[in-house]
Amino acid sequence: MSSSVPNPDAATTSPRVRLAEPGRAYQPAVAPGEQLARQVVFEAHHVDIHYGPKLAVADVNMDIYRNIATALIGPSGCGKSTFLRCLNRMNDPIPGFKLGGEIRYFGHDLYGATANRVEVRRRIGMVFQRPNPFPKSIYDNVAWAPRNLGMKQDLDARVEKALRQAALWDEVKDRLRQSALGLSGGQQQRLCIARAIAIEPDVVLLDEPASALDPIATASIEDLIHQLKLQYTIVIVTHNMQQAMRVADRTAFFSLDQNRTGTLIEYDDTQKLFSKPTDTRTRDYISGQFG
Amino acid sequence: MATYPDPEHALTPSGNLRRRLVYNALFEGGAGFAAFLAVGVLLLVAISIAAHGLPVINLHFLTGSLPPPSGGVGGIGPALIGTLEMVAFVIAITLPLAVLIALFVTQFASPRVGNAVRMVVDVMNGLPTIVVGVFIFAVLIAATHGGFAGWKGIVALSIVILPLITRATIEAISRVPELLTEAADALGVARWRTVIGVILPTASPSILTATILAGARAAGETAPVLFTDSGFGQTTQLNPLHAMPNMPLEIYYLITTLNFQEAWGAAFVLLVLILATNLLARTFLRRAQRKRGL
């Protein structure tokens, strides 16, 4: 954890104590600020993603940095969500899915023999396009994963902290025992974020988290992302370029080639990508001249 | 501004709409008639059973010993208790098996193996119950020169009921939204925790309904117990190692000994039992679902 965000639990409950390769446990260089923000979390080297015979995404090379928000943008079908879902191995159960190249997570091969899929997801959380709370109480939604992962100490405090971080606590503190399905769409999505961060992952992946929400709920999710990136590494897929500009420090533009295979076109600081794109395809897309 | 009715833009049916409206009425009527027929037959059965059976119902009939094989007065108490016990055993055996099979098929098996198991379950579902009865008779009675026993009936009934509950459980688990399974998976929780914590609770109302329906079916099945659990005495037998009185066979005997009144009465009790558990289960499930905000 960075020194700017004190986390007393880290020593006992941090996932790091359960690393598959304890000798290589990641130790941050502690220096806060710019230097810390540029530590690499994910390194994608020549990543190809196949679904059966179809090459869905080809040759993605990108580094994703720690404690900043990285946006993946691009037209529908360009593989941005597919790539995102590869970062915590959510595509594994899809029949015919095959990943070529390599994705490294803090230097560990994400798809290597020693990497356990469940552990991967425990460290790399995900929030989906449509809010998907469990049909349980608000409290149980947040407490379910910590309970199952053995984080039973101070569960109430953990739930409260997660809900506060998700900016939902004040709205639900008096009805924690009520069904989560009674919440509005925006509240449900923030609950899903709370649920994801309750187990203190390193990374939170957001797959178009606001696309099913109205503008007010969207704004609250975006505010939240700014808060969350102080503590977590955020990777967000979005259709909405304004949203990318508002929340992301770095932005990757994906597009389709002539074979309808998705690929990474350009990846840069958000401000630079939107103001001075180097690739004509990026320029066309952000100026609305796509397709 | 004009408010006069313009005949050019009349809103009465025009073109082939009139014909389509007739077809619509015909199909609606046909569907309604079919539904009425189905409900009507059910009502007819229920009413005639009630009309004939209700007069013989009294405490003595419900709790008294079975009439002697030679005919004569008696109750259905032992058969009622026997059937309830057998159904309890059957569910205790089949429900866990069915849930495990369904979990294997939906969560753990490769699509090929899963489909094969599914097909076997479907074939088992179509197995005539008399065949199951004869099979158990051959294996557990004829081959071993053993006698009739409640547990042999329970085994036969379980074979009949297992595919029923399994099929319904597979359906129930398949209907759990993938959104929820994905959410649980994305939390880095082991798969079996997801199964216990999210998949089964979400599917449980449907599984429970199927179990109750299957239990009702087990209570009424005659062929599986005919060659495995007949020849019971007149008194209550709780030990499944002996032949246990049961409702379907008792109704069968009552009719073959020309005790029609008692047969109607026993049929009525069986019907009420099945209907009552059904209704009870449905209200219970409804309440459980509402509590979870579904």
Coordinates of C-alpha atoms in Angstrom, one line a residue:
Chain A
M1 CA 0.0 0.0 0.0
S2 CA 1.2 3.5 -0.7
S3 CA 2.1 5.6 2.3
S4 CA -0.4 8.2 1.4
V5 CA -3.2 5.7 2.2
P6 CA -2.5 4.1 5.5
N7 CA -3.8 0.6 5.7
P8 CA -3.4 -1.0 9.1
D9 CA -4.9 -4.3 7.9
A10 CA -2.4 -4.7 5.2
A11 CA 0.1 -6.7 7.3
T12 CA -2.4 -9.4 8.3
T13 CA -5.0 -9.5 5.6
S14 CA -3.3 -8.3 2.5
P15 CA -3.4 -10.8 -0.3
R16 CA 0.4 -10.4 -0.5
V17 CA 0.9 -12.8 2.3
R18 CA -0.7 -15.5 0.2
L19 CA 1.5 -15.0 -2.9
A20 CA 2.1 -18.2 -4.8
E21 CA 5.8 -17.3 -4.9
P22 CA 6.5 -15.6 -1.6
G23 CA 10.2 -15.0 -2.4
R24 CA 9.0 -12.7 -5.2
A25 CA 6.4 -10.9 -3.3
Y26 CA 6.0 -7.5 -4.6
Q27 CA 7.4 -4.7 -2.4
P28 CA 6.6 -1.2 -3.5
A29 CA 9.5 1.3 -3.6
V30 CA 7.5 3.4 -1.1
A31 CA 8.4 6.7 -2.6
P32 CA 5.0 8.3 -3.1
G33 CA 3.9 10.5 -5.9
E34 CA 5.1 10.4 -9.4
Q35 CA 7.5 7.6 -9.1
L36 CA 5.0 5.3 -7.4
A37 CA 2.3 6.1 -9.9
R38 CA 4.5 4.8 -12.7
Q39 CA 5.1 1.3 -11.4
V40 CA 3.9 -1.2 -13.9
V41 CA 1.1 -3.5 -12.9
F42 CA 0.4 -5.3 -16.1
E43 CA 2.7 -5.8 -19.0
A44 CA 1.1 -7.1 -22.1
H45 CA 3.5 -8.5 -24.7
H46 CA 2.2 -9.5 -28.1
V47 CA -1.1 -10.5 -26.8
D48 CA -3.3 -12.4 -29.3
I49 CA -6.8 -13.5 -28.2
H50 CA -8.5 -16.3 -30.1
Y51 CA -12.0 -17.6 -29.9
G52 CA -11.8 -20.9 -31.7
P53 CA -10.5 -20.1 -35.2
K54 CA -11.3 -16.4 -34.9
L55 CA -8.6 -14.0 -34.0
A56 CA -10.4 -11.5 -31.9
V57 CA -7.6 -9.3 -30.7
A58 CA -4.1 -9.1 -32.2
D59 CA -0.7 -8.1 -31.0
V60 CA -1.5 -5.9 -28.0
N61 CA 1.6 -4.4 -26.3
M62 CA 0.9 -2.1 -23.4
D63 CA 2.0 -1.4 -19.8
I64 CA -0.6 -0.5 -17.3
Y65 CA 0.6 1.6 -14.4
R66 CA -0.1 1.5 -10.8
N67 CA -2.5 3.8 -8.9
I68 CA -3.8 5.6 -11.9
A69 CA -6.9 5.1 -14.1
T70 CA -6.3 3.7 -17.5
A71 CA -9.1 3.8 -20.0
L72 CA -9.7 1.5 -22.9
I73 CA -11.8 3.1 -25.6
G74 CA -12.8 2.3 -29.1
P75 CA -15.7 1.3 -31.3
S76 CA -17.9 -1.7 -30.6
G77 CA -16.3 -5.0 -31.2
C78 CA -12.7 -3.7 -31.1
G79 CA -11.8 -6.1 -28.4
K80 CA -11.4 -3.6 -25.5
S81 CA -13.7 -5.6 -23.2
T82 CA -12.2 -8.9 -24.3
F83 CA -8.8 -7.6 -23.5
L84 CA -10.0 -6.2 -20.1
R85 CA -11.5 -9.6 -19.2
C86 CA -8.2 -11.3 -20.0
L87 CA -6.6 -9.2 -17.2
N88 CA -8.3 -11.3 -14.6
R89 CA -8.9 -14.4 -16.6
M90 CA -12.7 -14.0 -16.9
N91 CA -12.5 -15.4 -20.4
D92 CA -11.1 -18.7 -19.4
P93 CA -14.4 -20.6 -19.3
I94 CA -15.4 -19.5 -22.8
P95 CA -15.0 -22.4 -25.1
G96 CA -12.3 -22.0 -27.6
F97 CA -10.6 -19.1 -25.8
K98 CA -6.9 -19.0 -26.3
L99 CA -4.4 -16.3 -25.3
G100 CA -1.2 -15.9 -27.3
G101 CA 1.7 -13.8 -26.1
E102 CA 2.0 -13.0 -22.5
I103 CA 0.5 -10.9 -19.8
R104 CA 2.6 -10.2 -16.8
Y105 CA 1.2 -9.0 -13.5
F106 CA 3.8 -7.5 -11.2
G107 CA 6.2 -9.7 -13.2
H108 CA 4.3 -12.9 -12.7
D109 CA 2.9 -14.6 -15.8
L110 CA -0.9 -14.3 -15.4
Y111 CA -1.5 -17.4 -17.5
G112 CA 1.6 -19.3 -16.2
A113 CA 1.5 -22.7 -14.6
T114 CA 1.9 -21.3 -11.1
A115 CA -0.8 -18.7 -11.4
N116 CA -4.1 -19.8 -9.9
R117 CA -7.2 -18.4 -11.6
V118 CA -9.1 -17.9 -8.3
E119 CA -6.1 -16.1 -6.8
V120 CA -5.8 -13.9 -9.8
R121 CA -9.4 -12.8 -9.4
R122 CA -8.9 -12.3 -5.7
R123 CA -6.2 -9.7 -6.5
I124 CA -7.8 -8.3 -9.6
G125 CA -11.4 -7.4 -9.0
M126 CA -14.0 -6.6 -11.6
V127 CA -17.2 -4.5 -11.9
F128 CA -19.5 -5.4 -14.8
Q129 CA -21.5 -3.4 -17.3
R130 CA -24.8 -4.3 -15.8
P131 CA -25.1 -4.0 -12.0
N132 CA -25.2 -7.6 -10.7
P133 CA -25.7 -7.6 -6.9
F134 CA -26.5 -11.0 -5.4
P135 CA -30.1 -11.5 -4.3
K136 CA -29.0 -11.1 -0.8
S137 CA -29.0 -8.2 1.7
I138 CA -26.8 -5.2 1.1
Y139 CA -24.6 -6.2 4.0
D140 CA -24.3 -9.8 2.8
N141 CA -23.4 -8.6 -0.7
V142 CA -20.3 -6.9 0.6
A143 CA -19.6 -9.4 3.3
W144 CA -19.9 -12.5 1.2
A145 CA -16.5 -12.6 -0.4
P146 CA -14.6 -11.6 2.7
R147 CA -16.4 -14.3 4.7
N148 CA -15.5 -16.9 2.1
L149 CA -11.9 -15.8 2.0
G150 CA -11.5 -16.0 5.7
M151 CA -11.4 -12.3 6.4
K152 CA -13.9 -12.7 9.2
Q153 CA -12.3 -10.3 11.7
D154 CA -14.0 -7.0 12.1
L155 CA -16.4 -7.9 9.3
D156 CA -18.7 -5.0 10.2
A157 CA -15.9 -2.5 10.0
R158 CA -14.7 -4.0 6.7
V159 CA -18.2 -3.7 5.2
E160 CA -18.6 -0.2 6.4
K161 CA -15.2 0.8 5.0
A162 CA -16.0 -0.7 1.6
L163 CA -19.4 1.0 1.5
R164 CA -17.8 4.3 2.5
Q165 CA -15.1 4.0 -0.2
A166 CA -17.9 3.3 -2.7
A167 CA -19.7 6.5 -1.5
L168 CA -22.7 4.4 -0.6
W169 CA -22.6 4.2 3.2
D170 CA -24.8 7.2 4.0
E171 CA -27.5 6.0 1.7
V172 CA -27.7 2.5 3.0
K173 CA -26.4 2.5 6.5
D174 CA -30.0 2.3 7.9
R175 CA -31.0 -0.6 5.7
L176 CA -28.1 -2.9 5.5
R177 CA -30.3 -5.9 6.1
Q178 CA -32.6 -5.1 3.3
S179 CA -32.3 -6.7 -0.2
A180 CA -29.8 -5.2 -2.5
L181 CA -32.3 -5.6 -5.3
G182 CA -34.3 -2.7 -3.8
L183 CA -31.5 -0.2 -4.6
S184 CA -31.5 2.0 -7.7
G185 CA -29.3 1.1 -10.6
G186 CA -26.6 3.6 -9.7
Q187 CA -26.7 2.5 -6.1
Q188 CA -26.5 -1.2 -7.2
Q189 CA -23.4 -0.4 -9.3
R190 CA -21.7 1.4 -6.4
L191 CA -22.6 -1.6 -4.2
C192 CA -20.9 -3.8 -6.8
I193 CA -17.9 -1.6 -6.5
A194 CA -18.0 -1.9 -2.7
R195 CA -18.3 -5.6 -3.1
A196 CA -15.2 -5.7 -5.3
I197 CA -13.1 -3.6 -3.0
A198 CA -14.2 -5.2 0.2
I199 CA -11.5 -7.9 -0.3
E200 CA -8.9 -5.2 -0.9
P201 CA -7.8 -6.2 -4.4
D202 CA -4.8 -4.6 -6.0
V203 CA -6.6 -3.7 -9.2
V204 CA -10.2 -3.0 -10.0
L205 CA -11.3 -3.6 -13.6
L206 CA -14.4 -1.7 -14.7
D207 CA -16.2 -2.9 -17.8
E208 CA -18.4 0.0 -19.0
P209 CA -19.6 0.5 -15.4
A210 CA -21.8 3.5 -16.2
S211 CA -23.3 2.5 -19.5
A212 CA -26.5 1.3 -17.9
L213 CA -26.9 4.3 -15.7
D214 CA -28.4 7.8 -16.0
P215 CA -26.1 10.9 -16.1
I216 CA -26.4 11.6 -12.3
A217 CA -25.5 8.1 -11.4
T218 CA -22.7 8.2 -14.0
A219 CA -21.3 11.3 -12.4
S220 CA -21.2 9.7 -9.0
I221 CA -19.4 6.6 -10.4
E222 CA -16.9 8.9 -12.0
D223 CA -16.3 10.8 -8.8
L224 CA -15.8 7.5 -7.2
I225 CA -13.1 6.4 -9.7
H226 CA -11.1 9.5 -8.8
Q227 CA -11.2 8.5 -5.2
L228 CA -10.5 4.8 -5.8
K229 CA -7.4 5.3 -7.9
L230 CA -5.6 6.7 -4.8
Q231 CA -5.7 3.2 -3.4
Y232 CA -6.3 0.9 -6.4
T233 CA -5.1 0.5 -9.9
I234 CA -8.1 1.2 -12.2
V235 CA -8.6 -0.1 -15.7
I236 CA -11.9 1.1 -17.2
V237 CA -13.5 0.2 -20.5
T238 CA -15.8 2.9 -21.8
H239 CA -17.7 3.8 -24.9
N240 CA -17.8 7.3 -23.8
M241 CA -14.9 9.4 -24.8
Q242 CA -15.9 12.3 -22.5
Q243 CA -15.9 9.8 -19.7
A244 CA -12.4 8.6 -20.6
M245 CA -11.2 12.3 -20.6
R246 CA -12.8 12.9 -17.2
V247 CA -11.6 9.9 -15.3
A248 CA -8.5 8.4 -17.0
D249 CA -4.9 9.4 -16.7
R250 CA -3.9 7.3 -19.6
T251 CA -6.0 6.1 -22.5
A252 CA -5.6 3.3 -24.9
F253 CA -7.5 3.4 -28.2
F254 CA -8.4 0.1 -29.8
S255 CA -9.8 -0.3 -33.2
L256 CA -10.6 -2.9 -35.9
D257 CA -8.4 -3.7 -38.8
Q258 CA -9.7 -4.8 -42.2
N259 CA -10.1 -8.4 -41.0
R260 CA -12.3 -7.1 -38.2
T261 CA -9.6 -8.1 -35.7
G262 CA -9.3 -5.7 -32.7
T263 CA -5.9 -4.2 -32.0
L264 CA -4.3 -1.5 -30.0
I265 CA -3.8 1.6 -32.1
E266 CA -2.5 4.2 -29.7
Y267 CA -1.8 4.4 -26.0
D268 CA -0.7 7.6 -24.3
D269 CA -1.5 10.1 -21.6
T270 CA -5.2 10.9 -21.9
Q271 CA -4.6 14.6 -22.5
K272 CA -2.1 13.9 -25.2
L273 CA -4.1 11.2 -26.9
F274 CA -7.2 13.5 -27.2
S275 CA -5.3 16.7 -28.0
K276 CA -2.5 15.4 -30.2
P277 CA -3.2 11.9 -31.5
T278 CA -0.4 10.6 -33.6
D279 CA -2.4 8.0 -35.5
T280 CA -4.9 9.1 -38.1
R281 CA -7.3 6.4 -37.0
T282 CA -7.3 7.8 -33.5
R283 CA -7.8 11.3 -34.8
D284 CA -10.8 10.2 -36.9
Y285 CA -12.4 8.3 -34.1
I286 CA -12.1 11.1 -31.5
S287 CA -13.3 13.7 -33.9
G288 CA -16.3 11.5 -34.8
Q289 CA -15.3 10.6 -38.3
F290 CA -15.1 6.9 -37.6
G291 CA -16.6 4.4 -40.1
Chain B
M1 CA -57.4 23.2 -35.9
A2 CA -60.3 21.4 -37.5
T3 CA -62.2 19.0 -35.2
Y4 CA -64.6 17.5 -37.7
P5 CA -64.2 13.7 -38.4
D6 CA -62.4 13.4 -41.7
P7 CA -63.7 10.3 -43.5
E8 CA -60.3 10.0 -45.3
H9 CA -58.7 9.1 -42.0
A10 CA -61.3 6.9 -40.3
L11 CA -60.0 4.8 -37.5
T12 CA -62.3 1.8 -38.1
P13 CA -60.7 -1.4 -39.3
S14 CA -59.7 -1.3 -43.0
G15 CA -58.0 -3.5 -45.5
N16 CA -57.4 -7.0 -44.3
L17 CA -57.5 -5.9 -40.6
R18 CA -61.1 -7.2 -40.4
R19 CA -60.0 -10.6 -41.5
R20 CA -57.0 -10.6 -39.1
L21 CA -59.3 -9.6 -36.2
V22 CA -61.5 -12.7 -36.9
Y23 CA -58.4 -15.0 -36.9
N24 CA -57.3 -13.3 -33.7
A25 CA -60.6 -14.0 -32.0
L26 CA -60.6 -17.6 -33.3
F27 CA -57.1 -18.3 -31.9
E28 CA -57.8 -16.6 -28.6
G29 CA -61.0 -18.6 -28.2
G30 CA -59.2 -21.8 -29.1
A31 CA -56.5 -21.3 -26.6
G32 CA -59.0 -20.3 -23.9
F33 CA -61.1 -23.4 -24.6
A34 CA -58.0 -25.7 -24.4
A35 CA -57.1 -24.1 -21.0
F36 CA -60.6 -24.5 -19.8
L37 CA -60.7 -28.2 -20.9
A38 CA -57.5 -28.9 -19.0
V39 CA -58.7 -27.2 -15.8
G40 CA -62.1 -28.7 -16.3
V41 CA -60.9 -32.3 -16.4
L42 CA -58.8 -31.7 -13.3
L43 CA -61.8 -30.1 -11.5
L44 CA -64.0 -33.0 -12.5
V45 CA -61.6 -35.5 -11.1
A46 CA -61.2 -33.5 -7.9
I47 CA -64.9 -32.9 -7.4
S48 CA -65.9 -36.5 -8.0
I49 CA -63.2 -37.8 -5.7
A50 CA -64.3 -35.3 -3.1
A51 CA -68.0 -36.1 -3.5
H52 CA -67.4 -39.8 -3.1
G53 CA -64.6 -39.7 -0.6
L54 CA -65.6 -37.0 1.7
P55 CA -68.5 -38.9 3.4
V56 CA -66.2 -41.7 4.7
I57 CA -63.6 -39.3 6.1
N58 CA -63.6 -39.3 9.9
L59 CA -60.9 -39.6 12.6
H60 CA -61.3 -43.3 12.7
F61 CA -60.9 -43.7 9.0
L62 CA -57.7 -41.5 9.0
T63 CA -56.1 -43.3 11.9
G64 CA -57.6 -46.8 12.1
S65 CA -55.9 -50.0 11.1
L66 CA -56.3 -51.3 7.5
P67 CA -59.3 -53.5 6.8
P68 CA -58.6 -57.2 6.7
P69 CA -57.9 -58.7 3.2
S70 CA -61.2 -60.5 3.3
G71 CA -63.0 -57.1 3.3
G72 CA -64.7 -55.3 6.1
V73 CA -64.4 -52.0 7.9
G74 CA -61.1 -50.3 8.6
G75 CA -59.1 -47.1 8.1
I76 CA -56.0 -46.0 6.2
G77 CA -53.8 -44.8 9.1
P78 CA -50.9 -47.2 8.6
A79 CA -50.9 -46.7 4.8
L80 CA -50.8 -42.9 5.3
I81 CA -47.9 -43.1 7.7
G82 CA -46.1 -45.6 5.6
T83 CA -46.4 -43.5 2.5
L84 CA -45.2 -40.4 4.3
E85 CA -42.2 -42.2 5.6
M86 CA -41.3 -43.7 2.2
V87 CA -41.6 -40.3 0.5
A88 CA -39.3 -38.8 3.2
F89 CA -36.8 -41.6 2.5
V90 CA -37.1 -41.2 -1.2
I91 CA -36.5 -37.4 -1.1
A92 CA -33.6 -37.9 1.4
I93 CA -32.0 -40.2 -1.1
T94 CA -32.8 -38.5 -4.4
L95 CA -32.4 -34.8 -3.6
P96 CA -28.7 -34.8 -2.7
L97 CA -28.0 -37.1 -5.6
A98 CA -30.0 -34.9 -8.0
V99 CA -28.2 -31.7 -6.8
L100 CA -24.8 -33.3 -7.2
I101 CA -25.6 -34.6 -10.6
A102 CA -27.0 -31.3 -11.7
L103 CA -23.9 -29.5 -10.4
F104 CA -21.6 -31.9 -12.2
V105 CA -23.5 -31.4 -15.4
T106 CA -23.8 -27.6 -15.3
Q107 CA -20.6 -26.6 -13.5
F108 CA -17.9 -29.2 -13.8
A109 CA -18.4 -31.5 -16.7
S110 CA -17.1 -30.8 -20.2
P111 CA -20.0 -30.0 -22.6
R112 CA -19.7 -33.5 -24.1
V113 CA -19.8 -35.4 -20.8
G114 CA -22.5 -33.1 -19.6
N115 CA -24.7 -33.7 -22.6
A116 CA -24.2 -37.4 -22.3
V117 CA -25.3 -37.4 -18.6
R118 CA -28.3 -35.2 -19.6
M119 CA -29.3 -37.7 -22.2
V120 CA -29.1 -40.6 -19.7
V121 CA -31.2 -38.6 -17.3
D122 CA -33.8 -38.0 -20.0
V123 CA -33.9 -41.7 -21.0
M124 CA -34.3 -42.6 -17.3
N125 CA -37.2 -40.2 -17.1
G126 CA -39.0 -42.0 -19.8
L127 CA -38.5 -45.4 -18.2
P128 CA -41.9 -47.0 -17.5
T129 CA -42.4 -47.3 -13.8
I130 CA -43.5 -50.9 -14.1
V131 CA -40.1 -51.7 -15.6
V132 CA -38.4 -50.2 -12.6
G133 CA -40.7 -52.3 -10.3
V134 CA -39.9 -55.5 -12.2
F135 CA -36.2 -54.7 -12.2
I136 CA -36.1 -54.2 -8.4
F137 CA -38.2 -57.3 -8.0
A138 CA -35.7 -59.3 -10.1
V139 CA -32.6 -57.9 -8.4
L140 CA -33.7 -57.5 -4.8
I141 CA -36.4 -60.1 -4.3
A142 CA -36.3 -62.9 -6.9
A143 CA -32.5 -63.2 -7.1
T144 CA -32.1 -63.2 -3.3
H145 CA -35.3 -65.1 -2.5
G146 CA -36.0 -62.2 -0.1
G147 CA -39.4 -61.0 0.8
F148 CA -41.2 -57.7 0.3
A149 CA -39.8 -54.8 2.2
G150 CA -40.3 -51.1 2.5
W151 CA -36.7 -50.3 1.6
K152 CA -37.0 -52.1 -1.7
G153 CA -40.0 -50.0 -2.5
I154 CA -38.0 -46.9 -1.5
V155 CA -35.2 -47.9 -3.9
A156 CA -37.7 -48.5 -6.8
L157 CA -39.4 -45.2 -6.1
S158 CA -36.0 -43.4 -5.9
I159 CA -35.1 -44.7 -9.4
V160 CA -38.3 -43.3 -10.7
I161 CA -38.0 -40.0 -8.9
L162 CA -34.3 -39.3 -9.4
P163 CA -34.4 -38.3 -13.1
L164 CA -37.4 -36.1 -12.3
I165 CA -35.7 -34.0 -9.7
T166 CA -32.3 -34.1 -11.5
R167 CA -33.8 -32.7 -14.7
A168 CA -35.6 -29.9 -12.8
T169 CA -32.5 -29.1 -10.8
I170 CA -30.4 -28.9 -14.0
E171 CA -32.9 -26.5 -15.4
A172 CA -33.0 -24.5 -12.2
I173 CA -29.3 -24.1 -12.0
S174 CA -29.0 -23.3 -15.7
R175 CA -31.4 -20.5 -15.2
V176 CA -29.2 -18.8 -12.6
P177 CA -28.2 -15.6 -14.4
E178 CA -24.6 -15.7 -15.6
L179 CA -24.3 -12.2 -14.3
L180 CA -24.4 -13.6 -10.8
T181 CA -22.0 -16.4 -11.4
E182 CA -19.6 -14.0 -13.0
A183 CA -19.8 -11.6 -10.1
A184 CA -19.0 -14.4 -7.7
D185 CA -16.1 -15.6 -9.9
A186 CA -14.7 -12.2 -10.2
L187 CA -14.4 -12.0 -6.4
G188 CA -11.7 -14.6 -6.3
V189 CA -13.8 -17.1 -4.4
A190 CA -13.3 -20.8 -5.0
R191 CA -15.9 -22.4 -7.3
W192 CA -17.6 -24.5 -4.7
R193 CA -18.1 -21.5 -2.5
T194 CA -19.8 -19.8 -5.5
V195 CA -22.0 -22.9 -5.8
I196 CA -23.0 -23.0 -2.2
G197 CA -23.2 -19.2 -1.6
V198 CA -24.8 -18.0 -4.9
I199 CA -25.9 -20.7 -7.3
L200 CA -27.8 -23.0 -5.0
P201 CA -29.6 -20.3 -3.0
T202 CA -30.7 -18.6 -6.2
A203 CA -31.9 -21.9 -7.7
S204 CA -33.3 -23.3 -4.5
P205 CA -36.9 -22.1 -4.9
S206 CA -37.2 -24.0 -8.2
I207 CA -35.4 -27.0 -6.8
L208 CA -37.7 -27.1 -3.8
T209 CA -40.8 -26.9 -6.0
A210 CA -39.5 -29.7 -8.1
T211 CA -38.8 -31.8 -5.0
I212 CA -42.3 -31.3 -3.7
L213 CA -43.8 -32.2 -7.0
A214 CA -41.6 -35.3 -7.2
G215 CA -42.5 -36.2 -3.6
A216 CA -46.2 -36.0 -4.6
R217 CA -45.5 -38.2 -7.6
A218 CA -43.7 -40.7 -5.3
A219 CA -46.6 -40.8 -3.0
G220 CA -48.9 -41.8 -5.8
E221 CA -46.7 -44.2 -7.8
T222 CA -48.1 -47.7 -7.7
A223 CA -46.1 -49.8 -10.1
P224 CA -42.7 -49.4 -8.3
V225 CA -44.2 -50.6 -5.0
L226 CA -46.4 -53.3 -6.5
F227 CA -43.7 -56.0 -6.7
T228 CA -41.5 -54.7 -4.0
D229 CA -43.6 -53.6 -1.0
S230 CA -46.9 -55.5 -1.1
G231 CA -48.1 -58.1 1.3
F232 CA -48.0 -55.7 4.3
G233 CA -50.0 -56.3 7.4
Q234 CA -52.9 -54.3 8.8
T235 CA -51.0 -52.3 11.3
T236 CA -48.5 -49.5 11.2
Q237 CA -45.0 -50.6 10.2
L238 CA -42.3 -48.0 10.6
N239 CA -39.3 -50.4 9.9
P240 CA -38.4 -50.2 6.2
L241 CA -36.9 -53.7 6.5
H242 CA -40.4 -55.1 6.6
A243 CA -43.2 -54.6 4.2
M244 CA -44.7 -51.2 4.8
P245 CA -48.3 -50.3 4.2
N246 CA -48.6 -47.5 1.6
M247 CA -51.4 -45.5 0.0
P248 CA -51.4 -46.5 -3.7
L249 CA -51.4 -50.2 -3.0
E250 CA -53.9 -49.8 -0.3
I251 CA -56.2 -48.0 -2.7
Y252 CA -55.6 -50.8 -5.2
Y253 CA -56.5 -53.5 -2.6
L254 CA -59.6 -51.6 -1.5
I255 CA -60.9 -51.7 -5.0
T256 CA -60.0 -55.3 -5.7
T257 CA -61.8 -56.2 -2.4
L258 CA -64.8 -54.1 -3.6
N259 CA -64.4 -51.6 -0.7
F260 CA -65.2 -48.7 -3.1
Q261 CA -66.3 -46.2 -0.4
E262 CA -63.0 -46.6 1.4
A263 CA -61.1 -46.5 -1.9
W264 CA -62.7 -43.1 -2.7
G265 CA -61.9 -41.9 0.8
A266 CA -58.2 -43.0 0.5
A267 CA -57.9 -41.4 -2.9
F268 CA -59.4 -38.2 -1.5
V269 CA -56.9 -38.1 1.4
L270 CA -54.0 -38.7 -1.1
L271 CA -55.3 -35.9 -3.3
V272 CA -55.6 -33.5 -0.4
L273 CA -52.2 -34.4 0.9
I274 CA -50.6 -33.7 -2.4
L275 CA -52.5 -30.4 -3.0
A276 CA -51.8 -29.2 0.5
T277 CA -48.1 -29.8 0.3
N278 CA -48.1 -28.1 -3.0
L279 CA -49.9 -25.0 -1.9
L280 CA -47.9 -24.9 1.4
A281 CA -44.6 -25.1 -0.5
R282 CA -45.6 -22.4 -3.0
T283 CA -46.6 -19.9 -0.3
F284 CA -43.5 -20.7 1.6
L285 CA -41.3 -20.1 -1.4
R286 CA -43.1 -16.9 -2.3
R287 CA -42.4 -15.6 1.1
A288 CA -38.8 -16.7 1.0
Q289 CA -38.4 -15.0 -2.4
R290 CA -40.0 -11.8 -1.3
K291 CA -37.7 -11.7 1.7
R292 CA -34.8 -11.7 -0.7
G293 CA -36.4 -9.0 -2.8
L294 CA -37.0 -11.1 -5.9

